[in-house]
Amino acid sequence: MNRPLQILEKYWGFSSFKSRQEAIIDSVLNGQDTVALLPTGGGKSICFQIPALLNEGICIVISPLVALMTDQVNSLKKKGIKALALKGGISFDELRILLDNATYGNYKFLYLSPERLQQEMVQNYIKQMNVNTIAVDEAHCISQWGSDFRPAYRNITILRELHPLVPIIALTATATPKVLENTIDELKLELPNIFKDSFVRKNISYQVIVEDDKLYRIERLLKNNTGSAIVYVRSRNTAVEINNQLNSIGISSAFYHGGLSADEKDRKLDAWKNNNVSTMVATNAFGMGIDHPNVRFVIHVQLPESLESYFQEAGRAGRDGAPATALLIHNAYDKILVRKQFVDSLATPADLKKIYQTLVNYFRIAYGEGAFSEHSFNFTDFCQTYRLNTFVAYNALNTLDRLGIIQLSKEFGRKTIINFTVSSEALLSYFERDILASVIGKTILRIYGGIFDSPTKVNLDLVAKKSGQKISVIISVLKKMERDELLELSLYITDACLTFLVPREDDKTINVVAKEVELLNTKKADQVEKVLKYVADNNQCRSLQLVRYFGESNLEPCGICSVCNMNTKKIDMTEARLIAKDILLLLKQDSQSSRQISESLRFTEAKIIQVLKLLLDAEKIHIDQKNKYCI
Ligand code: ADP
Ligand code: MG
């Protein structure tokens, strides 16, 4: 008989298991409900894939994201393992064929979303299947206390009713104790074996600093970086902006966000992975599947929305086990921004009702109907037709998507981006030769003032209106200009696609989830507060603060974070006196900021800051109105 290790070698080519993988696999093979709590990249997938391969029959995998399903199905297929995924937007007939295959075609894996599981036909088929394992990936989505709550995850318990004897394995990387307990409860697991890796990352130095001149900080860190780095930001615009700034100071970087096409994403990811580009400036879209060993720095230049996301993103540093730094740079404005971006913009149940009603009117969905119907969706047109505030509408639609009421395709929210690669003079001389290009080009220049500075999102509807040209004409002109090497164009003209997942029941549809929405909103606000608390606490070891948040206790301070550094590296008084003398000499000439001081002196910044504190306490120096040190 094959053993897990043989399967691992045969299909994956690995010679040994990582951490708890083998114990987890044994537990599933023993037919026990199992919880695998391993960090991102910890190798959770094989924990259900290997037991499934060792047993006769099929493994049902519930996964929250189509992208995740597709990834896993493709990599299984490459290994010659029969796997399929039920995606959104397939016809009833296609669905039946896929399910027929899964049932009678010797398939080993069937991936589906929790929404799909609600369909009666899907349930009927699954009941007939010879199921050997039920895997729930990203299981924390079932908990309203988790960061990615998906009410539809609650439907998963139907699988237990269909196959009472089959073990369920729940997999997650994020689980605070409350979330873990709640997840086990909601999934109705029976006396599960729980396997948990410590979340402590000994080689990462967590640092938090307050700084207005963020670029300067990034430059100092990345200037001599020979490995890779990620700079995380919280908006697409900022990603483009910071990327330009880095390039202008000679740091090789690229930007990455959810608005790029799949091709571009692949290209950029490859360039970064192959070290052609050292730094990736990215939004949280840069996450799934990023398994790169020598990331030396993960720098956050804006506050993240939760410690869960922060920990995951920071955790992409130092996968190779070598020393790495996770730095969070923030300033006073970021505190306001993080609340504005992640708390004030939350859609209330009332907002959701309004948008949902507008949506069903827009698509003329009859009461009680519409489930699994797919529509092509032009967001701009939708907002214009009903004079909706695009920001609120955008958030509400995304919330409806997350709640499993609708599903938006990945094109949603994308815009055409234009990046001029020549000077304005060259462009104007081109216009003289091409009247149509001149009409359209000048309209674009008029609407988007700073377009020469950075790649700019362009609203083609607006350009069409202002220039009086058809969108198709505008596109062909832009394409010609691209061929003539005047600009780079990322074109998104395909409308997004919107699928209703449940029948229209007006306010009732929303009422069902209203409580969840309110809880979710409260929880998000609380998560933001926890982030603010983390950055403000300069007394407790940073690593300890983080892992305590994830329920670990009785640990020693890490000794390498910004807090530990301050505490352990208490300088001796002889050295302090030396530094103090130099500082006083400097300040005699002029008042200076701590940065200016540390640039002039050859001591480490940490030491200089300590001495500055001592001098302040002794009232030898003061801080003036410009926040500079003076005598
Ligand atoms: P998770 O779901 O926990 O984030 P994955 O299952 O996607 O992690 O696995 C992350 C990476 O680790 C994958 O590239 C996978 O091939 C690799 N991996 C998994 N198990 C092992 C192992 N025993 N030895 C080496 N690499 C492994
Ligand atoms: Mg995974």
CSV table of N, CA, C and O and ligand atoms in Angstrom, one decimal, residues 40-41 43-45 48 68 72 137-138 171 288, ligand 2:
chain,number,residue,atom,x,y,z
A,40,THR,N,0.3,31.0,6.1
A,40,THR,CA,0.3,31.0,4.6
A,40,THR,C,1.6,30.5,4.1
A,40,THR,O,2.7,30.8,4.6
A,41,GLY,N,1.5,29.6,3.1
A,41,GLY,CA,2.7,29.0,2.6
A,41,GLY,C,3.2,27.8,3.4
A,41,GLY,O,4.2,27.2,3.1
A,43,GLY,N,1.9,25.0,3.5
A,43,GLY,CA,1.6,23.7,2.8
A,43,GLY,C,0.3,23.0,3.3
A,43,GLY,O,0.3,21.8,3.5
A,44,LYS,N,-0.7,23.8,3.3
A,44,LYS,CA,-2.0,23.2,3.7
A,44,LYS,C,-2.6,22.3,2.7
A,44,LYS,O,-3.2,21.3,3.1
A,45,SER,N,-2.5,22.7,1.4
A,45,SER,CA,-3.2,22.0,0.4
A,45,SER,C,-2.9,20.5,0.4
A,45,SER,O,-3.9,19.7,0.3
A,48,PHE,N,-5.0,17.8,2.6
A,48,PHE,CA,-6.2,17.1,2.2
A,48,PHE,C,-6.0,16.4,0.9
A,48,PHE,O,-6.6,15.4,0.6
A,68,LEU,N,-8.4,30.8,-6.6
A,68,LEU,CA,-7.7,29.8,-5.8
A,68,LEU,C,-8.1,28.4,-6.4
A,68,LEU,O,-7.2,27.5,-6.5
A,72,GLN,N,-5.4,25.6,-8.1
A,72,GLN,CA,-5.2,24.3,-7.5
A,72,GLN,C,-5.6,23.2,-8.5
A,72,GLN,O,-4.9,22.2,-8.7
A,137,ASP,N,-11.3,24.9,2.7
A,137,ASP,CA,-10.2,25.8,2.6
A,137,ASP,C,-10.6,27.2,3.1
A,137,ASP,O,-11.7,27.6,2.9
A,138,GLU,N,-9.6,27.9,3.6
A,138,GLU,CA,-9.9,29.2,4.2
A,138,GLU,C,-11.1,29.1,5.1
A,138,GLU,O,-12.1,29.9,5.0
A,171,LEU,N,-9.1,24.1,6.9
A,171,LEU,CA,-7.8,24.7,6.8
A,171,LEU,C,-7.8,26.2,6.8
A,171,LEU,O,-8.7,26.8,6.2
A,288,MET,N,-2.0,36.1,-2.9
A,288,MET,CA,-2.2,34.7,-3.2
A,288,MET,C,-1.1,34.1,-4.1
A,288,MET,O,-0.9,34.7,-5.2
B,2,MG,MG,-4.0,27.5,0.7
